[in-house]
XYZ file of C-alpha atoms in Angstrom:
409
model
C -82.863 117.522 61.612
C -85.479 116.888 64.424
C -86.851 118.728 67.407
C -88.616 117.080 70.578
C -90.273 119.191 72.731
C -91.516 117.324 76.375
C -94.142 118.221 79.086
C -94.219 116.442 81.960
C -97.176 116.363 83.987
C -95.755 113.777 86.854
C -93.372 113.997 89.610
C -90.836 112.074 87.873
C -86.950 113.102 88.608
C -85.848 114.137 84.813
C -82.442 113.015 85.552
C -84.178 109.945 85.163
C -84.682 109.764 81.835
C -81.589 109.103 80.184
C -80.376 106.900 77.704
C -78.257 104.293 78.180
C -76.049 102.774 75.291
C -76.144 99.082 75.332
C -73.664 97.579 77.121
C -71.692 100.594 78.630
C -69.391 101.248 76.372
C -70.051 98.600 74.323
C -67.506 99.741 71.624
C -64.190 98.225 70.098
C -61.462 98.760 72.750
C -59.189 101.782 72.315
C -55.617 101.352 71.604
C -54.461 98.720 73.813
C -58.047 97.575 74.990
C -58.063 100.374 78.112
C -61.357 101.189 77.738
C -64.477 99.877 80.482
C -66.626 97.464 79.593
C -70.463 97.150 80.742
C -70.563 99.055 83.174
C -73.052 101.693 81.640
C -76.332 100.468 83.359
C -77.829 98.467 80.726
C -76.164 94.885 80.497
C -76.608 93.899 76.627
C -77.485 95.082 73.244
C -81.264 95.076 72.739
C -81.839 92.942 69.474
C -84.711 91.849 67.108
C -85.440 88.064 68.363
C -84.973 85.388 66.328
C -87.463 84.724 64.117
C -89.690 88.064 64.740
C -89.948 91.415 65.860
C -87.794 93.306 68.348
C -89.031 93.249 71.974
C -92.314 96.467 71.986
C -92.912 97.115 75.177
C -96.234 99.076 74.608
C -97.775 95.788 72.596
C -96.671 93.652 75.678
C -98.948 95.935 77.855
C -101.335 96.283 75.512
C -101.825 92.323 75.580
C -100.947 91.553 78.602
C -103.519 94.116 80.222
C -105.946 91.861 77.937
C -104.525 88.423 79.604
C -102.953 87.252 76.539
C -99.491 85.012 77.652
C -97.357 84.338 74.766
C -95.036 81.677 75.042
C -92.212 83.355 74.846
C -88.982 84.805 77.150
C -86.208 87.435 77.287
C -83.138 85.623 76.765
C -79.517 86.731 77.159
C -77.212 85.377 75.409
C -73.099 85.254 76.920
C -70.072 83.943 74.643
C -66.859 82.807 74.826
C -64.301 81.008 72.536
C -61.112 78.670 72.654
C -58.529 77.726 71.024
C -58.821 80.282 68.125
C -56.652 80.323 65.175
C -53.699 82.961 65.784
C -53.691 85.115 62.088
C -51.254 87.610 63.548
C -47.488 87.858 62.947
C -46.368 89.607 65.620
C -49.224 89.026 68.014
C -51.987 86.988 69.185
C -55.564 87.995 66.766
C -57.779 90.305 67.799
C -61.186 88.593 67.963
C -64.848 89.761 67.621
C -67.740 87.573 67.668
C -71.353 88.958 65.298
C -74.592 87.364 66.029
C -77.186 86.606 63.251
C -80.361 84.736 63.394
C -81.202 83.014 60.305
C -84.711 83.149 58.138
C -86.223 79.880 56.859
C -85.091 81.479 53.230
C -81.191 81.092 54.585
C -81.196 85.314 54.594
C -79.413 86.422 57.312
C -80.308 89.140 59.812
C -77.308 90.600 62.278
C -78.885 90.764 66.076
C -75.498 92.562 67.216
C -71.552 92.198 67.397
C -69.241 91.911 70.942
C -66.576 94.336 71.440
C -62.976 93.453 70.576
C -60.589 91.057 72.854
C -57.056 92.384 72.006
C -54.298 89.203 71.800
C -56.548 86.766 72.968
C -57.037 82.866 71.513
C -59.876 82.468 74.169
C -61.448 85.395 74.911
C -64.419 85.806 77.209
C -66.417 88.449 75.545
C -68.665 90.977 77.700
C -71.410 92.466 75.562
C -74.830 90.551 76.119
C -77.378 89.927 73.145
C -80.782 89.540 74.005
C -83.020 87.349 71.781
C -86.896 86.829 72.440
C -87.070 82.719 72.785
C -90.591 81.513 71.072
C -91.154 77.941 72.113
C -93.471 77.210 68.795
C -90.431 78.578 66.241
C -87.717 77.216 65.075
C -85.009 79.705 65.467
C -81.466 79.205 63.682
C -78.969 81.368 65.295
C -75.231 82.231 63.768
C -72.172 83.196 65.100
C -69.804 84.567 63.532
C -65.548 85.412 64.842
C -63.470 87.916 63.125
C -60.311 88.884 64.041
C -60.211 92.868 63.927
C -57.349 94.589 62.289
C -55.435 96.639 64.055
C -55.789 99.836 61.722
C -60.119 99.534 62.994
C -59.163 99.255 67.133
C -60.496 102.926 67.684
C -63.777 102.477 65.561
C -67.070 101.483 67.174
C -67.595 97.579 66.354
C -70.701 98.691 64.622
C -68.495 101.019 62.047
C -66.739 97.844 60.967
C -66.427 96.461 57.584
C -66.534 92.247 58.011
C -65.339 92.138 54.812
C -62.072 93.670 55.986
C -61.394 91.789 58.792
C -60.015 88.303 59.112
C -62.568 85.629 59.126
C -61.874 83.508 61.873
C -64.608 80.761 61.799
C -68.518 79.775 62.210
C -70.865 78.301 64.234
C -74.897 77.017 63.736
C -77.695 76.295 66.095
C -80.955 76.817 67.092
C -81.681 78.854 70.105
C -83.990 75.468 71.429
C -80.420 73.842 71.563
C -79.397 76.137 73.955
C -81.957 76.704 76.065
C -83.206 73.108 76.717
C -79.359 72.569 78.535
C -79.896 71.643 82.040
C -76.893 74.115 83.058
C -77.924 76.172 79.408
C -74.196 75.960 78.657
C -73.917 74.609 74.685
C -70.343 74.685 72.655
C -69.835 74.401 69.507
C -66.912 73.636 66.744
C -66.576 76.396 64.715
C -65.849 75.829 61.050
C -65.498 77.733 57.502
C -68.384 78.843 55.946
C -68.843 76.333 52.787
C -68.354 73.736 55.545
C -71.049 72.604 58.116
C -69.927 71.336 61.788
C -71.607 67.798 60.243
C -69.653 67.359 57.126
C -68.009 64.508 57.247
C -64.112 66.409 57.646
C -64.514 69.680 59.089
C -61.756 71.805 59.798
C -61.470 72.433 63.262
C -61.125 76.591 63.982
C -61.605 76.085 67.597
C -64.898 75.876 69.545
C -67.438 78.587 70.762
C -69.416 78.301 74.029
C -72.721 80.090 74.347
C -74.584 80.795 77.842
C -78.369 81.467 77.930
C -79.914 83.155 80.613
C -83.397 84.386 81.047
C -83.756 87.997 81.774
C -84.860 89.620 85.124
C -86.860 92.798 84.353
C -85.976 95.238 87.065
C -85.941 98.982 87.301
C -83.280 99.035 89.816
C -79.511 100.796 88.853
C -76.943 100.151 91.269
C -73.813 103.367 91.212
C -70.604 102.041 92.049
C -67.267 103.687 92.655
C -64.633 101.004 93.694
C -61.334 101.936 94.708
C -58.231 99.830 95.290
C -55.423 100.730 97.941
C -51.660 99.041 98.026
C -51.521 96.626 95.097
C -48.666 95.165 93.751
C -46.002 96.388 91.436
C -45.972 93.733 88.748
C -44.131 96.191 85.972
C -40.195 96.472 85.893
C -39.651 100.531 85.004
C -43.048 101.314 86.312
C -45.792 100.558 88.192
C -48.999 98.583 87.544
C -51.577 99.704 85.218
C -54.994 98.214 86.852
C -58.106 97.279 86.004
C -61.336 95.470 87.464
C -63.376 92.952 86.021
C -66.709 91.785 87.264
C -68.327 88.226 87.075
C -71.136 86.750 88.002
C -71.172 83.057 89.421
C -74.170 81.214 87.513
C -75.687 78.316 88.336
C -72.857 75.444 86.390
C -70.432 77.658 88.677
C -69.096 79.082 85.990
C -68.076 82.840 86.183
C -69.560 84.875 83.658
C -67.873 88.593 82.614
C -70.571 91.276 82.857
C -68.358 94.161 83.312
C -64.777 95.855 82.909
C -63.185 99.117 83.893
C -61.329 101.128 81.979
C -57.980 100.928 82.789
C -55.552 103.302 84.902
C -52.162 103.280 84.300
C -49.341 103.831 86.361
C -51.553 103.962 90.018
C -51.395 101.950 92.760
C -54.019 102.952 94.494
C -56.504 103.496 91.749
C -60.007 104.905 91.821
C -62.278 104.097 88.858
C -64.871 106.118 87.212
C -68.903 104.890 87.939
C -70.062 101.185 87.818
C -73.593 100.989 86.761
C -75.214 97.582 87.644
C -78.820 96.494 87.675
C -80.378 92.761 88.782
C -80.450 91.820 84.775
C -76.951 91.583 85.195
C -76.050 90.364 88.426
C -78.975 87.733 89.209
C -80.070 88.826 92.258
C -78.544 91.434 95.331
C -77.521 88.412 97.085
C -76.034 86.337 94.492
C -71.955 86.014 94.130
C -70.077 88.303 92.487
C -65.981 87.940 91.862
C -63.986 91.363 91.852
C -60.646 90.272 89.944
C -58.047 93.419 89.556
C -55.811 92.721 86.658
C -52.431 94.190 85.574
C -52.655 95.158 81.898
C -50.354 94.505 79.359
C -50.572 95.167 75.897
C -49.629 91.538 75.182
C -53.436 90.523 76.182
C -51.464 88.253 79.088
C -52.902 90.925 82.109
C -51.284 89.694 85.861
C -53.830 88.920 88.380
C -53.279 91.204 91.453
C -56.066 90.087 93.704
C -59.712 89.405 94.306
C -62.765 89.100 95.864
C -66.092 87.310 96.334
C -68.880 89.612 96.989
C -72.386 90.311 96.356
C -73.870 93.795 96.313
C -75.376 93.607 99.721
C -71.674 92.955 100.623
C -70.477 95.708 98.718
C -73.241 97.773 100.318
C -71.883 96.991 103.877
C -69.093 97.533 103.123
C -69.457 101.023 101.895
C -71.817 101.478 105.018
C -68.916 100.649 107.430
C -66.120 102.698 105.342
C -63.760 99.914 105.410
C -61.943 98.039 102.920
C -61.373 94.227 101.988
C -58.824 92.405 101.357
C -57.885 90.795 98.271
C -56.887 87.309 97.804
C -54.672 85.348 95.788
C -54.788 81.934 95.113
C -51.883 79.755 94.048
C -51.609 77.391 91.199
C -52.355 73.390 92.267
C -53.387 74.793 96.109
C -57.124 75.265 97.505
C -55.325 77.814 100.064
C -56.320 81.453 99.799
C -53.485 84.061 100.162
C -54.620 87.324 101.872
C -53.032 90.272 100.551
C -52.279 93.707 101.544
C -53.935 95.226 98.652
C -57.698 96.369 99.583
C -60.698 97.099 97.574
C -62.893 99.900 98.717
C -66.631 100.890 97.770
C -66.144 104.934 97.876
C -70.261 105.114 96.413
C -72.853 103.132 96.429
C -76.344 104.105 95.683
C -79.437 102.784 94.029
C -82.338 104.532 92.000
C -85.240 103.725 89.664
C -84.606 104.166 85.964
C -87.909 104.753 84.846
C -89.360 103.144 81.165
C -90.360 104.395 78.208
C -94.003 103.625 79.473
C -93.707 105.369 83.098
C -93.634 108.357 81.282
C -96.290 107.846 79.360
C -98.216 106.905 82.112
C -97.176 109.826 84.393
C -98.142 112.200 81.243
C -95.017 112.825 79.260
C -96.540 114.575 75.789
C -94.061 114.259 72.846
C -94.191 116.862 70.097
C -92.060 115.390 67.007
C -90.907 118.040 64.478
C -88.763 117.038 60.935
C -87.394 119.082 58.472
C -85.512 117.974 54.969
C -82.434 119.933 53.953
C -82.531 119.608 50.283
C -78.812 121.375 49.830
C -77.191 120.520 46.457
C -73.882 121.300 47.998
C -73.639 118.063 49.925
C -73.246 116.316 46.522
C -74.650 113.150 45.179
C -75.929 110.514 47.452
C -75.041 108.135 45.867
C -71.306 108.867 45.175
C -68.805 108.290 48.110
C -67.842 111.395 48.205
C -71.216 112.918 49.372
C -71.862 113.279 53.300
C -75.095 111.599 52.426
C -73.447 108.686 50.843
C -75.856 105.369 51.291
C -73.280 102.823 51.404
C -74.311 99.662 50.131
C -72.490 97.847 53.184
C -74.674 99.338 55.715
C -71.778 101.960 56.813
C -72.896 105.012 58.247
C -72.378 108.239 56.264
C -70.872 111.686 58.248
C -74.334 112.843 59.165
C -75.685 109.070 60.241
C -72.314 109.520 62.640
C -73.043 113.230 64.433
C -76.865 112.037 64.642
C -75.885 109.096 66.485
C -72.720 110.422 68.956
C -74.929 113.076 70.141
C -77.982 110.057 71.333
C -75.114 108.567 72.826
């Protein structure tokens, strides 16, 4: 049990201060993958870098405000996979990728885990990872793919036992490897774990492809509401179920996923709750952004209804004007664009400061930090399963460890 008790001395807008979980909701997908992805304001989960320490803001101003420059950088790390192996009967597997860096004694530490792709063989995952790069270190990094049974869809990814899922296949390298890429762009074979993607016969699981990106620090939240008018039926006994998916255009060319709404079903002219976006995840105001409105289907094979190329100064504009643009189509083995009926609105846009840790400080925040220990016998052993204080060797959160953290969230 803890109490925090806050006095504020500054002019700072307390709606301000709010917490953001990493990601959005950076979860495993509820039943049938309809839930939104990254659009929550922060654009990745917030790691301990390879080789070191988690990111401390106050030591970086404490040195910095001395004119100490480490060599070191934010990096974000995207990834996607192909050609997966398909362990479902019925279906298509249900992959997860888990990030680990790896300690010159071979111990490894998890940095994070991606949410859940539903019936996908190549699925572009959305939740970031952010490592701190240290040119002078040698840091191994690990990546691991599950594929997530069905029975563990509504848990959070971080709930998950590995040891129940289906291992799906490995992958080594050192962060240098990846960041030394002219377009930062590095795949990989994935293997079995006794096996090493230099053994002489490795089994081919499929590859992985990891993006590095060096992080923009900016205090800057963009609130979205996007609305589509007119699209297309594309379901036979009733209509579409849609959903948007954002991408950023990087330098390669390559699109990159950085968010997904939840999904609406049965609406033609949907509305979707709040985008949050800030320059971390789309580059820069000006830089390209591709709107894509999918039909879903449970079989992971979603219909493309339409999109569109803007930036967020476009998307600004065209919330300014109050009109709508057109989506576009464009058709297998053709360069030629297809204008559609179906329009894409920007009902909100606004953008506001989320203030750090460290602008409250500054502006005089006090923090008063309180604990108290319930000793009650009737909550059983702690080390039984049975008790709510059960420490499970695995790392699983016990019943309290649950509440505490659904009400941060």
């Amino acid at each position: 049990i803890y109490y925090v008790s806050t006095n504020f001395f500054s002019s700072f807008n307390i709606r301000s201060l709010q917490i953001y979980s990493a990601m959005g909701n950076c979860c495993s997908d509820e039943p049938g993958g309809r839930s939104a992805v990254g659009g929550g304001g922060a654009t990745s989960s917030q790691s301990n870098p390879a080789g070191g320490g988690g990111r401390n803001d106050a030591l970086d101003f404490y040195l910095t405000s001395r004119g100490y420059r480490g060599l070191f950088s934010q990096i974000e790390l995207s990834i996607s996979a192909s050609n997966l192996r398909d362990r479902d009967v019925l279906s298509k597997s249900d992959p997860m990728a888990v990030v680990y860096t790896k300690g010159r004694d071979g111990t490894l530490q998890e940095i994070g885990r991606t949410e859940v792709v539903l019936n996908s063989l190549n699925p572009k995952w959305i939740t970031k990872h952010v490592v701190t790069y240290h040119f002078e270190v040698v840091q191994t990094l690990v990546f691991r793919v599950y594929d997530v049974d069905t029975q563990f869809h509504n848990l959070d990814v971080k709930m998950l036992k590995l040891d129940e899922q289906q291992f799906l296949g490995e992958a080594t390298c050192a962060l240098s490897q990846i960041v030394t890429k002219s377009d930062r762009l590095l795949t990989l074979d994935l293997v079995r774990k006794d096996e090493s993607a230099g053994s002489n016969h490795p089994r081919n699981l499929g590859a992985l492809t990891v993006y590095a990106e060096e992080t923009v620090s900016s205090k800057t939240v963009t609130e979205l509401i996007l609305r589509c008018s007119d699209l297309e039926s594309r379901d036979l006994f009733s209509r579409s179920d849609p959903f948007l998916v954002i991408s950023k255009i990087v330098e390669s060319g390559s699109p990159i996923p950085i968010c997904k709404t939840e999904v609406l079903k049965n609406d033609l002219n949907p509305a979707w709750k709040p985008v949050l976006l800030n320059i971390q995840q789309v580059g820069s105001k000006d830089g390209p952004l591709i709107i894509e409105c999918f039909n879903f289907n449970s079989n992971g094979k979603h219909d493309l209804l339409g999109k569109v190329q803007k930036s967020i100064a476009d998307l600004e504009k065209l919330h300014s004007v109050g009109q709508g643009e057109h989506l576009f189509s464009t058709a297998i083995g053709h360069n030629q664009n297809k204008v559609l009926k179906s329009r894409l609105f920007v009902d909100k846009f606004s953008e506001s400061v989320q203030h750090t840790f460290l602008d409250y400080l500054s502006g005089g925040c006090e923090l008063n930090f309180m604990v108290a220990i319930d000793f009650t016998a009737s909550n059983g052993n702690p080390r039984l399963p049975d008790s709510l204080h059960y420490n499970d060797p695995s790392g699983r959160p016990n019943a309290y460890q649950r509440v505490r953290t659904s009400a941060l969230l």
